[in-house]
C-alpha positions as semicolon CSV with decimal commas, in nm:
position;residue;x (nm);y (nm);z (nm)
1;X;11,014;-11,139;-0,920
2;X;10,629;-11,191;-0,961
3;X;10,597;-10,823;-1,048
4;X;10,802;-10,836;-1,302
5;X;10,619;-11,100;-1,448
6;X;10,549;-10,874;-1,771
7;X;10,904;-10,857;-1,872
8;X;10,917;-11,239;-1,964
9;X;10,634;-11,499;-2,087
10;X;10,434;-11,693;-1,909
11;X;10,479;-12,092;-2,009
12;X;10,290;-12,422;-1,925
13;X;10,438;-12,754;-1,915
14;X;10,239;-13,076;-1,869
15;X;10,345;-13,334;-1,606
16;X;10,715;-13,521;-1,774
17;X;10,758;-13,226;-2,030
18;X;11,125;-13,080;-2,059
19;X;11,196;-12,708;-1,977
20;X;11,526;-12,748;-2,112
21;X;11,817;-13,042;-2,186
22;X;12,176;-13,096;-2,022
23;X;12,431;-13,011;-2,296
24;X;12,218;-12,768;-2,501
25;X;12,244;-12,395;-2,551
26;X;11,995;-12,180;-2,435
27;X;11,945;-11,795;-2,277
28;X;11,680;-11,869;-2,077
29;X;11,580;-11,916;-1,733
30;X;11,256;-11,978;-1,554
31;X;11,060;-11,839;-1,241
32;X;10,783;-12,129;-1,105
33;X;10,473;-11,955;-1,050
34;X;10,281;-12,297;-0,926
35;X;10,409;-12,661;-1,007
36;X;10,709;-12,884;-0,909
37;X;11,052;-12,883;-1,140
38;X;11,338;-13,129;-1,084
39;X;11,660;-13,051;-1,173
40;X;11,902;-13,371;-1,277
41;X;12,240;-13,433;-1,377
42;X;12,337;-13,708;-1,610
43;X;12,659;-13,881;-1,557
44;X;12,829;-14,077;-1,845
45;X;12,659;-14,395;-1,811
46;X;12,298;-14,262;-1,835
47;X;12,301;-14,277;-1,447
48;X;12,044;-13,951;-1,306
49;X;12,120;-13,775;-0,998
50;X;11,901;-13,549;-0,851
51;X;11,995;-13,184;-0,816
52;X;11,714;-13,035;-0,669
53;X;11,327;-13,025;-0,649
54;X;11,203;-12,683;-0,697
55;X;10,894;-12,513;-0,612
56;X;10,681;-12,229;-0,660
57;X;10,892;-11,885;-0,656
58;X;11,233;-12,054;-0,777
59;X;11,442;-11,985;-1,013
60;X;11,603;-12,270;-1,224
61;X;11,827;-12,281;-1,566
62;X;11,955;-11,931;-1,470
63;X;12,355;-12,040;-1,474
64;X;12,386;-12,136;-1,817
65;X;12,150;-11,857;-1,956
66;X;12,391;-11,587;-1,826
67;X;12,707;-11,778;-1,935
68;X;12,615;-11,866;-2,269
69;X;12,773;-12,213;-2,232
70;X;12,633;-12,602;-2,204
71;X;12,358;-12,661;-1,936
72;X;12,499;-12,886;-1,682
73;X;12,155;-13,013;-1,605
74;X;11,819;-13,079;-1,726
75;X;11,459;-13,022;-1,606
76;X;11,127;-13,165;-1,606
77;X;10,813;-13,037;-1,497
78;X;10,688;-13,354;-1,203
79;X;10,333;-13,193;-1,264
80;X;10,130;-12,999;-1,454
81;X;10,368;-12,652;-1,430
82;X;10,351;-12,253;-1,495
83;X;10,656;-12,059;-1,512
84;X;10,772;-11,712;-1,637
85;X;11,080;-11,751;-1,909
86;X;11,322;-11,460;-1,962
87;X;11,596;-11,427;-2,167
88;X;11,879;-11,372;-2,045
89;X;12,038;-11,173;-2,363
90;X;11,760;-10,883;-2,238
91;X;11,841;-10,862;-1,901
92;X;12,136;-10,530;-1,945
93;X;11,833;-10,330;-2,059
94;X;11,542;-10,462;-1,806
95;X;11,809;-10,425;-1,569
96;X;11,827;-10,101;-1,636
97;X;11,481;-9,990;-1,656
98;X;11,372;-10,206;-1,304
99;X;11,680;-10,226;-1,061
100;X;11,484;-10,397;-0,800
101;X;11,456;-10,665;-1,045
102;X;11,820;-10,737;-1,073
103;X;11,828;-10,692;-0,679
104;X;11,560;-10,985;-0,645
105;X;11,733;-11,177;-0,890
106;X;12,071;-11,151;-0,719
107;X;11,863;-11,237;-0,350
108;X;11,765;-11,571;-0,530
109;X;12,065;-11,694;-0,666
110;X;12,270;-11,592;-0,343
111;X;12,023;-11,790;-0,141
112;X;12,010;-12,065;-0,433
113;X;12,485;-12,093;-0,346
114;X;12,402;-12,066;0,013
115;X;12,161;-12,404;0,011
116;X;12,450;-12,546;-0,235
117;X;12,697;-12,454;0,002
118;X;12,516;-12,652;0,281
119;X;12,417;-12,937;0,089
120;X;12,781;-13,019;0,007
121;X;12,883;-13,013;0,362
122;X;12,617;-13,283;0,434
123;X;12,634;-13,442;0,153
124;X;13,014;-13,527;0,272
125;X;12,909;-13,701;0,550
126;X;12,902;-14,085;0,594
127;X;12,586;-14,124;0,758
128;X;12,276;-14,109;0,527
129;X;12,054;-14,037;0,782
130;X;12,225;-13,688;0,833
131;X;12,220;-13,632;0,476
132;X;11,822;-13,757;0,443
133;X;11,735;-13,500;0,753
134;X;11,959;-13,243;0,606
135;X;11,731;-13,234;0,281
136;X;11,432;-13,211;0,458
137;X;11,499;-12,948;0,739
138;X;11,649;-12,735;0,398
139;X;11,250;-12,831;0,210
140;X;11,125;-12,686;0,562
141;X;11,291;-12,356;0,526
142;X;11,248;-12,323;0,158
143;X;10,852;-12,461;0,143
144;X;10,731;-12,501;0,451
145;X;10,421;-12,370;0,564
146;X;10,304;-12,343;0,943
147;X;9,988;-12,520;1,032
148;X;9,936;-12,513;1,454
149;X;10,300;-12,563;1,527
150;X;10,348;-12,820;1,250
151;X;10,576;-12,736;0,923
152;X;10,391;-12,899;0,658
153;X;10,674;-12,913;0,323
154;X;10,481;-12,781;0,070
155;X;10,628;-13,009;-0,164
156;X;10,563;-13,380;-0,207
157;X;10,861;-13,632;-0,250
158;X;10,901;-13,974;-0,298
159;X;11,110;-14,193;-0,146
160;X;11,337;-14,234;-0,449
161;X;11,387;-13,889;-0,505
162;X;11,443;-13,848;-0,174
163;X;11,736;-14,133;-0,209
164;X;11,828;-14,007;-0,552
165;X;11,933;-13,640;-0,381
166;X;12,133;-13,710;-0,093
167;X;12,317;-14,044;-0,205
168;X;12,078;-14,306;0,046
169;X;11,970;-14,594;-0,078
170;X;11,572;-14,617;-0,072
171;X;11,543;-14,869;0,194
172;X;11,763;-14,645;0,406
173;X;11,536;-14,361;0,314
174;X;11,263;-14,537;0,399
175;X;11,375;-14,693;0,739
176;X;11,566;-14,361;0,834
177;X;11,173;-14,204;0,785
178;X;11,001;-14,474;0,936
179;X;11,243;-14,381;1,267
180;X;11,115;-14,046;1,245
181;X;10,803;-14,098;1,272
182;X;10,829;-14,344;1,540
183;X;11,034;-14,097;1,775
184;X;10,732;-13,798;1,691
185;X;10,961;-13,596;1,486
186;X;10,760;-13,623;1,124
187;X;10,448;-13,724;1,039
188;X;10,313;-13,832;0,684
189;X;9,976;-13,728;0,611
190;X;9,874;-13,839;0,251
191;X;10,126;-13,705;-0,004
192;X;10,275;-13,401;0,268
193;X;10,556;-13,465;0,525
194;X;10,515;-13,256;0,830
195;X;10,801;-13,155;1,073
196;X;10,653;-13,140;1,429
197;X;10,996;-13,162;1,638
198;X;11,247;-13,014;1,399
199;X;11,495;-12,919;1,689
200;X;11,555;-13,290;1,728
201;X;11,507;-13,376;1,344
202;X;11,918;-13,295;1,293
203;X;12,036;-13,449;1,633
């Protein structure tokens, strides 16, 4: 995707600015280049529930660019943030001048269904704590770097979006981490969570 950086335009948003509304119209989607983007639903009541954090190299608002109807979701840039936009109305003829770029784009969203897939499944389950270690074996795979044997996410959350995304209260969240760390499995340094036993981390 980052090579094909030329074929959309680069954007900044400051920390709390929109990328784009729930309910609105729009035909076009955005690659992170550096920054943090969460992605929230709004139920009837004004409620928010958390979709997703997303990171650098994701792809958000992609769904309702190609299908030309409502976004089901909104987004806001959680710090200062650089993306690429395309529109999605140009993508039969870039498509057709860089194949590889459909290919990449088609890699992303299958991989984007396949964490959907599995977040459902846990999200189904009664115990919070499997949901909570869920989410953050899925931020390992998706962000984490290795540093000597530790997995250090590569993005920070907070305990309330941590609650607001898999359905846990926050004082769950935070007791359900506080075991963690107790039993060696994470470790909190600062801002970053780091998996050091992620074998036991979903037992």
């Amino acid at each position: 995707m980052i090579r094909a950086a030329h074929l959309g335009k680069r954007r900044t948003y400051q920390k709390g600015e929109s990328l784009y509304h729930q309910g609105e119209i729009d035909s076009r989607f955005y690659f992170i280049l550096k920054g943090r983007v969460q992605i929230s639903a709004f139920r009837q009541d004004g409620s928010e529930f958390v979709l997703e954090v997303m990171g650098q190299w994701a792809i958000c608002g992609e769904g309702a660019a190609f299908d030309g109807r409502p976004r089901f979701s909104s987004a806001v840039a959680l710090e200062d943030t650089e993306v690429i936009a395309f529109d999605a109305n140009g993508m039969a003829e870039i498509f057709r001048g860089f194949p590889e770029f459909a290919v990449a784009l088609l890699r992303i969203t299958s991989m984007k269904q396949r964490v959907l897939g599995i977040r459902a499944q846990y999200l189904a389950s009664p115990k919070p704590e499997n949901r909570i270690a869920e989410l953050l074996t899925r931020f390992a795979e998706l962000y984490g770097v290795s540093e000597n044997g530790v997995t250090v996410i590569g993005i920070s959350l907070t305990h309330e979006q941590i609650a607001a995304m898999t359905g846990a209260s926050r004082v769950t969240v935070t007791r359900t981490l506080k075991r963690l760390r107790g039993e060696g499995v994470i470790e909190v340094k600062g801002k970053q969570l780091r998996i050091i036993d992620p074998a036991r981390l979903m037992l």
